[in-house]
XYZ file of N, CA, C and O in Angstrom:
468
model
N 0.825 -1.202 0.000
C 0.000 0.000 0.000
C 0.863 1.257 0.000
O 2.064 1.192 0.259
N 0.128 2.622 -0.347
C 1.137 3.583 -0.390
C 0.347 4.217 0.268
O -0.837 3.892 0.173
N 0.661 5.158 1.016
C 0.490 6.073 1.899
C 0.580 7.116 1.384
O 1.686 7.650 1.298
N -0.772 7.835 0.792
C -1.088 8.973 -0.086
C -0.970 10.320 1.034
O -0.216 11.210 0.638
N -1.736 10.591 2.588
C -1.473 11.382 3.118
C -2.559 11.900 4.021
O -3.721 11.501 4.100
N -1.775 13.163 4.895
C -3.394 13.188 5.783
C -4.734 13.739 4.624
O -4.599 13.916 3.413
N -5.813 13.897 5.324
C -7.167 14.386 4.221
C -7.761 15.614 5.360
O -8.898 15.759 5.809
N -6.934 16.134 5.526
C -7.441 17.801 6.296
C -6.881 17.510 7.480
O -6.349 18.466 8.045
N -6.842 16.384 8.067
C -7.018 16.247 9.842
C -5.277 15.074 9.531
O -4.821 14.305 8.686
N -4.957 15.589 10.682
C -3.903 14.909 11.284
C -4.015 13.557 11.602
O -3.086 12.756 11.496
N -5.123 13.294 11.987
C -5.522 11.742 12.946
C -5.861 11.110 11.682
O -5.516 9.933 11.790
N -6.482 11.364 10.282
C -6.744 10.713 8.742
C -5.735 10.464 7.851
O -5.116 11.340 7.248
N -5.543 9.188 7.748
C -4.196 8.767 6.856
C -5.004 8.170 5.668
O -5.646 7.150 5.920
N -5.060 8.707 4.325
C -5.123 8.264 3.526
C -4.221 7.414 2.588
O -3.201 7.827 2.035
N -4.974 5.626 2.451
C -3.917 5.013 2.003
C -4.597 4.378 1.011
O -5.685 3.803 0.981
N -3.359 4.687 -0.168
C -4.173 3.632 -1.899
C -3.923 2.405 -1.786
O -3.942 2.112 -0.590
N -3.775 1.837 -2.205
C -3.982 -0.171 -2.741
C -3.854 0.055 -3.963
O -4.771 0.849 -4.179
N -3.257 -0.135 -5.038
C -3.026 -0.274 -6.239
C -2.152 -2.265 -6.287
O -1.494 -2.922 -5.480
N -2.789 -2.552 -7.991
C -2.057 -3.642 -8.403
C -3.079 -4.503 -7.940
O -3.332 -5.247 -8.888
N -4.009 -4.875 -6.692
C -4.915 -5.496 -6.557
C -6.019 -6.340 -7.718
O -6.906 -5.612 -8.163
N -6.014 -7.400 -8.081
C -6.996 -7.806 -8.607
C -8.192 -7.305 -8.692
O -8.493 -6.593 -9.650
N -8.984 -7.568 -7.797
C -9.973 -6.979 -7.084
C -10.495 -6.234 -5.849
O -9.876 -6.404 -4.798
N -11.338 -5.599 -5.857
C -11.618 -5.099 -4.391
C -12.287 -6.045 -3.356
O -13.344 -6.595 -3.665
N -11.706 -6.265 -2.118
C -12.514 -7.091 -0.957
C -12.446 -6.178 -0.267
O -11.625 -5.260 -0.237
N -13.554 -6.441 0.494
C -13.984 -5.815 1.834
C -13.188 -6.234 3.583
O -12.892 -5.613 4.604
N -13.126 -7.510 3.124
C -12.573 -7.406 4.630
C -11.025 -7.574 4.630
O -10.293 -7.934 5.552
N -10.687 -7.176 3.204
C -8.854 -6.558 3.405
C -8.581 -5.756 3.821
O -7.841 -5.612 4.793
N -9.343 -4.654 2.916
C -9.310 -3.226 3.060
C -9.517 -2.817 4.939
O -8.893 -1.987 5.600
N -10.537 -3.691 5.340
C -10.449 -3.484 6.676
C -9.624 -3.482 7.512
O -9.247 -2.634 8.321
N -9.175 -5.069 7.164
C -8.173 -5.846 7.715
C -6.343 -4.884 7.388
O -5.352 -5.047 8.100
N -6.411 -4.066 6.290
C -5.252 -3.221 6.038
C -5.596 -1.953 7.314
O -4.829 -1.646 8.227
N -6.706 -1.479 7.094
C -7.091 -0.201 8.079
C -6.468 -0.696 9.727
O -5.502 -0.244 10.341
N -7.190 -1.505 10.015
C -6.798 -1.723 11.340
C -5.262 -2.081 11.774
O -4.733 -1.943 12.876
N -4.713 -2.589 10.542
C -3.086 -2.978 10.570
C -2.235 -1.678 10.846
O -1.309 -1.505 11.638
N -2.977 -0.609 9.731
C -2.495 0.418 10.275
C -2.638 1.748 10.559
O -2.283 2.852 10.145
N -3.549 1.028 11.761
C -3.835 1.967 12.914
C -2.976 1.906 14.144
O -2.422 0.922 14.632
N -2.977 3.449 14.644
C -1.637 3.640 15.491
C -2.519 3.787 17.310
O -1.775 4.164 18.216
N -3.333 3.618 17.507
C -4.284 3.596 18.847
C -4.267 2.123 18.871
O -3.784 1.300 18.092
N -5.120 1.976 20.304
C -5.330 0.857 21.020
C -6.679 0.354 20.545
O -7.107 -0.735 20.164
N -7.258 1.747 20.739
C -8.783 1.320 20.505
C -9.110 1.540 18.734
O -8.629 2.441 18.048
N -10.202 0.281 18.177
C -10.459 0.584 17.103
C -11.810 0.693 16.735
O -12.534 -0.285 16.923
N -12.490 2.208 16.006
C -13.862 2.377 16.109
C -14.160 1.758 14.466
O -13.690 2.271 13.451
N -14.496 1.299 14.480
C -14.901 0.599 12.770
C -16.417 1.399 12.165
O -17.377 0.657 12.370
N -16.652 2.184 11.760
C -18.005 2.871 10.976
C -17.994 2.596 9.613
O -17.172 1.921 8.993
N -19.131 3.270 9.139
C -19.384 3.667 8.211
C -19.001 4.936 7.859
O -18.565 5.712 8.710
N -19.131 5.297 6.488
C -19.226 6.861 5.984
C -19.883 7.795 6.176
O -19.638 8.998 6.252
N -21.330 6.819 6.309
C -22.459 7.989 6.267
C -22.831 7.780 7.988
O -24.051 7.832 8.149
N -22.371 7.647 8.774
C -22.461 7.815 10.515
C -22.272 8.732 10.909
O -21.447 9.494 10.404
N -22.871 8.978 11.825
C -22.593 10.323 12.290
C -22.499 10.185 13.998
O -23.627 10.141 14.488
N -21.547 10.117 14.864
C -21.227 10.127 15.958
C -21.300 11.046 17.267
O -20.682 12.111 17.255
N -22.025 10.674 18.379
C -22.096 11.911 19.211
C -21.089 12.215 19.786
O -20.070 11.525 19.826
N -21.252 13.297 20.308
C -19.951 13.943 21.017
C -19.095 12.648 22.207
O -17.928 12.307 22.394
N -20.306 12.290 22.730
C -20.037 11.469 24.297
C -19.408 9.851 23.264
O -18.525 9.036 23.532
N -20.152 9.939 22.333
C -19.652 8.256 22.016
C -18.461 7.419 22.496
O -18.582 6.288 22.968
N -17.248 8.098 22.328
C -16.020 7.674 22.977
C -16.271 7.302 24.188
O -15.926 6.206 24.628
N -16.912 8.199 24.864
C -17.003 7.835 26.588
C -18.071 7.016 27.000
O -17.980 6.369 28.043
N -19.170 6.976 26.220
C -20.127 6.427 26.609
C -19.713 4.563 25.696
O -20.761 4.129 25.218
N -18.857 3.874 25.522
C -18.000 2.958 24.672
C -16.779 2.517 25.381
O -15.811 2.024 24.804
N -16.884 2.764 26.975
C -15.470 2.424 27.374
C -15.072 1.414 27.226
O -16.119 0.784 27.077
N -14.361 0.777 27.153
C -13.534 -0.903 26.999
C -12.650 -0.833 28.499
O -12.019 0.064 29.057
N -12.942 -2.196 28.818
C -12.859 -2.886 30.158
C -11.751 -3.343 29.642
O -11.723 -4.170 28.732
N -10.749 -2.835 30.188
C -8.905 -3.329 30.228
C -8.801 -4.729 30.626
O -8.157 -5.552 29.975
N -9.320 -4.946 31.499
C -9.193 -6.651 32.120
C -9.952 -7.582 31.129
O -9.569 -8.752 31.118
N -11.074 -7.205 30.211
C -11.900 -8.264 30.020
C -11.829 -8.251 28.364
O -10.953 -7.572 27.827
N -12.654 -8.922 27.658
C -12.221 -9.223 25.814
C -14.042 -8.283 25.951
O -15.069 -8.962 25.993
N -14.074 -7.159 25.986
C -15.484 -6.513 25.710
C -15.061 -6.161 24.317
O -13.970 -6.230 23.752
N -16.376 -5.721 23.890
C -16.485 -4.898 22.592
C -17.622 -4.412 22.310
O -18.409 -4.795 23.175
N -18.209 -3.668 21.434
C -19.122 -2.652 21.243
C -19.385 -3.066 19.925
O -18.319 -2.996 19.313
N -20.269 -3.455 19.207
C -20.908 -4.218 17.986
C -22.419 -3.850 17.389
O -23.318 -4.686 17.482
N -22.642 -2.594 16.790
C -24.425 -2.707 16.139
C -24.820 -3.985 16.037
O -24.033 -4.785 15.531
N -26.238 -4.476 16.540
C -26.763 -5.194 16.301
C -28.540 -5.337 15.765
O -29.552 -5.414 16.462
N -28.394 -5.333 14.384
C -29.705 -4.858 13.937
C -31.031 -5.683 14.359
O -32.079 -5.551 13.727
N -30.889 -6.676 15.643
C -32.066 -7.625 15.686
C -32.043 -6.594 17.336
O -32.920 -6.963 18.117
N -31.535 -5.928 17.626
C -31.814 -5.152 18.854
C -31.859 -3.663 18.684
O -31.636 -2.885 19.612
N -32.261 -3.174 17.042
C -32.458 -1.921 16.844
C -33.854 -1.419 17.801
O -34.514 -2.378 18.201
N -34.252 -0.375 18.114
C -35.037 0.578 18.838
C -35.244 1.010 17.391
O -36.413 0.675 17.200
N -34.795 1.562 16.245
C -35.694 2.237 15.446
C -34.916 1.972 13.944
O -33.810 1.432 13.933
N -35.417 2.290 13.003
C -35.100 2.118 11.818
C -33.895 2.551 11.514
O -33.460 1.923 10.549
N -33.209 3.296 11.885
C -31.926 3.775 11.760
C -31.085 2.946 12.205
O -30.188 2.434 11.534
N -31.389 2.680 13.780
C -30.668 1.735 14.471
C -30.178 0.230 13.443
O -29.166 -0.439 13.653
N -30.953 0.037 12.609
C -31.092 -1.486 11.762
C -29.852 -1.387 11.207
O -29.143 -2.388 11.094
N -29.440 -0.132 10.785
C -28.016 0.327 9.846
C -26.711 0.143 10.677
O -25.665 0.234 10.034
N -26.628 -0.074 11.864
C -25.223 -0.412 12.732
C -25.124 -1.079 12.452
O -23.982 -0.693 12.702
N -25.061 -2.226 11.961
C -24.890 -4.031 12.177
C -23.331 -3.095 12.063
O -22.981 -2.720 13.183
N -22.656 -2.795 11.275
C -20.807 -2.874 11.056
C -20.291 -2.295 12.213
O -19.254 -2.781 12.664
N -20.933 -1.130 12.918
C -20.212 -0.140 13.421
C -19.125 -1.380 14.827
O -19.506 -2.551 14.840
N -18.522 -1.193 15.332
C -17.804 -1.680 16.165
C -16.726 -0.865 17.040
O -16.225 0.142 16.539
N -16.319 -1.313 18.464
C -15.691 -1.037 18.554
C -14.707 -1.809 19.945
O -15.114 -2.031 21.085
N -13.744 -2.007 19.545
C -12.809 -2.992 20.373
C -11.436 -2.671 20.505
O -11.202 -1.487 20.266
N -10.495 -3.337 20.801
C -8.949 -2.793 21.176
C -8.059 -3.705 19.914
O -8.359 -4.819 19.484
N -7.295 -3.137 19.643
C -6.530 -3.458 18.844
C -6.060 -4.798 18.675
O -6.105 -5.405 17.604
N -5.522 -5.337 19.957
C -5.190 -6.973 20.220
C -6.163 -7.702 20.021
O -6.114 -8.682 19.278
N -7.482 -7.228 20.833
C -8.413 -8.394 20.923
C -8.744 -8.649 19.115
O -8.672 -9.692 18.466
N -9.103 -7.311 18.695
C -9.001 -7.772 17.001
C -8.357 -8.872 15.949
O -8.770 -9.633 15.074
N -6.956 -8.461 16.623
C -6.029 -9.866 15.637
C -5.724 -11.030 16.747
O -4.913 -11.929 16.523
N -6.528 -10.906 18.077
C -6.129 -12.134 18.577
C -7.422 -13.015 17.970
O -7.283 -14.237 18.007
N -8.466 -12.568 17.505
C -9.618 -13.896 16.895
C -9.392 -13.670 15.530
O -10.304 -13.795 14.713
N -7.973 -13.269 15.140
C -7.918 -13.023 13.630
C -8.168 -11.796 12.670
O -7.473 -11.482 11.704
N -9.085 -11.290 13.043
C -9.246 -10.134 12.423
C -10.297 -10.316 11.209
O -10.633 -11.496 11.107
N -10.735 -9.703 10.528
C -11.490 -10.800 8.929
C -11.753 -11.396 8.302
O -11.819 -11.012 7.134
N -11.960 -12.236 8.515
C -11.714 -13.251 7.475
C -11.829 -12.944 6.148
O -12.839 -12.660 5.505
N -10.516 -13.044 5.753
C -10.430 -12.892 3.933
C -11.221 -13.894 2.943
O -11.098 -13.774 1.724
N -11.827 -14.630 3.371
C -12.551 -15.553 2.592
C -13.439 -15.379 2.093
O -13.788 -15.776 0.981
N -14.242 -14.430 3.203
C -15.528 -13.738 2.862
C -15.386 -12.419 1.821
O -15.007 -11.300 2.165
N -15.714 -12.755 0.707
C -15.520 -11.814 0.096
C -16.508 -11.078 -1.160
O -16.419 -10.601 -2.291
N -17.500 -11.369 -0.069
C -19.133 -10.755 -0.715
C -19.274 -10.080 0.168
O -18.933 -10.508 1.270
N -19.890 -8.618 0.037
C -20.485 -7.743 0.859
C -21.647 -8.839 1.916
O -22.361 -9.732 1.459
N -21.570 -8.539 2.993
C -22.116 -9.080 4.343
C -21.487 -10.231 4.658
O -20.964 -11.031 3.883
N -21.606 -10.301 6.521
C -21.524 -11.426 7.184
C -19.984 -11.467 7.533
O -19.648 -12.375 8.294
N -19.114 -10.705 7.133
C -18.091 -10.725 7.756
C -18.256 -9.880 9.197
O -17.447 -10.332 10.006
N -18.754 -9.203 9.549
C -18.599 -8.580 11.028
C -19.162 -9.502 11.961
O -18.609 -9.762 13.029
N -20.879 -10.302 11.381
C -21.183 -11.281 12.023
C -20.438 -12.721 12.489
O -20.884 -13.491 13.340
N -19.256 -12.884 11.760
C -17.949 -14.057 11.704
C -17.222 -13.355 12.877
O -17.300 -13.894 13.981
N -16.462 -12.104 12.732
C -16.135 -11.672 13.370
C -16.755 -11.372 15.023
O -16.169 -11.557 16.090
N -17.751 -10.997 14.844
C -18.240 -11.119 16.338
C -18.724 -12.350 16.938
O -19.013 -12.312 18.134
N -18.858 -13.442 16.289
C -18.748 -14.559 16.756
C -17.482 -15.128 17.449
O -17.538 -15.820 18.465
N -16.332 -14.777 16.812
C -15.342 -15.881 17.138
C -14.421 -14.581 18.209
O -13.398 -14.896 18.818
């Protein structure tokens, strides 16, 4: 990958993938989180929009394998149905159950793999 640069903000690293066959989804992820420089990793969407408190109200329990996961069969409202991806967990616990599975490589069901194992 090449490391194109920040995109306004300091904390945004924009990075290309060129030479790739094709596009997968849970590489591209699986590249994002590789290189990310925090502990904690918030996984969204584009079109999300985050409250101020979210960080705090999302703490992760140092002692324990927690994580923070949309789950659209426990949405409260129609919007809610759209988290299934959002996530959020610590860096280790990520690549200690692997991280993505690259296999999956149709849009859906990789976060659901992932929060299983």
């Amino acid at each position: 990958p090449e490391v194109v640069g920040a995109v306004g903000l300091k904390q945004v690293l924009l990075v290309r993938v060129e030479k790739e066959a094709r596009w997968i989804l849970t590489r591209a992820f699986n590249l994002g989180v590789a290189l990310a420089c925090r502990q904690t990793i918030v996984r969204v969407d584009c079109d999300y929009r985050l409250a101020s408190d979210f960080m705090s109200a999302h703490t992760l329990n140092a002692s324990s394998r927690t994580f923070f996961a949309g789950n659209w069969q426990h949405a409260r409202d129609e919007n809610e149905r759209h988290l299934n991806g959002a996530l959020v967990l610590r860096w280790n616990d990520f690549w200690n159950v692997g991280g993505y599975d690259e296999r999956v490589q149709t849009y859906g069901w990789e976060d659901e793999d992932l929060y299983y194992r």
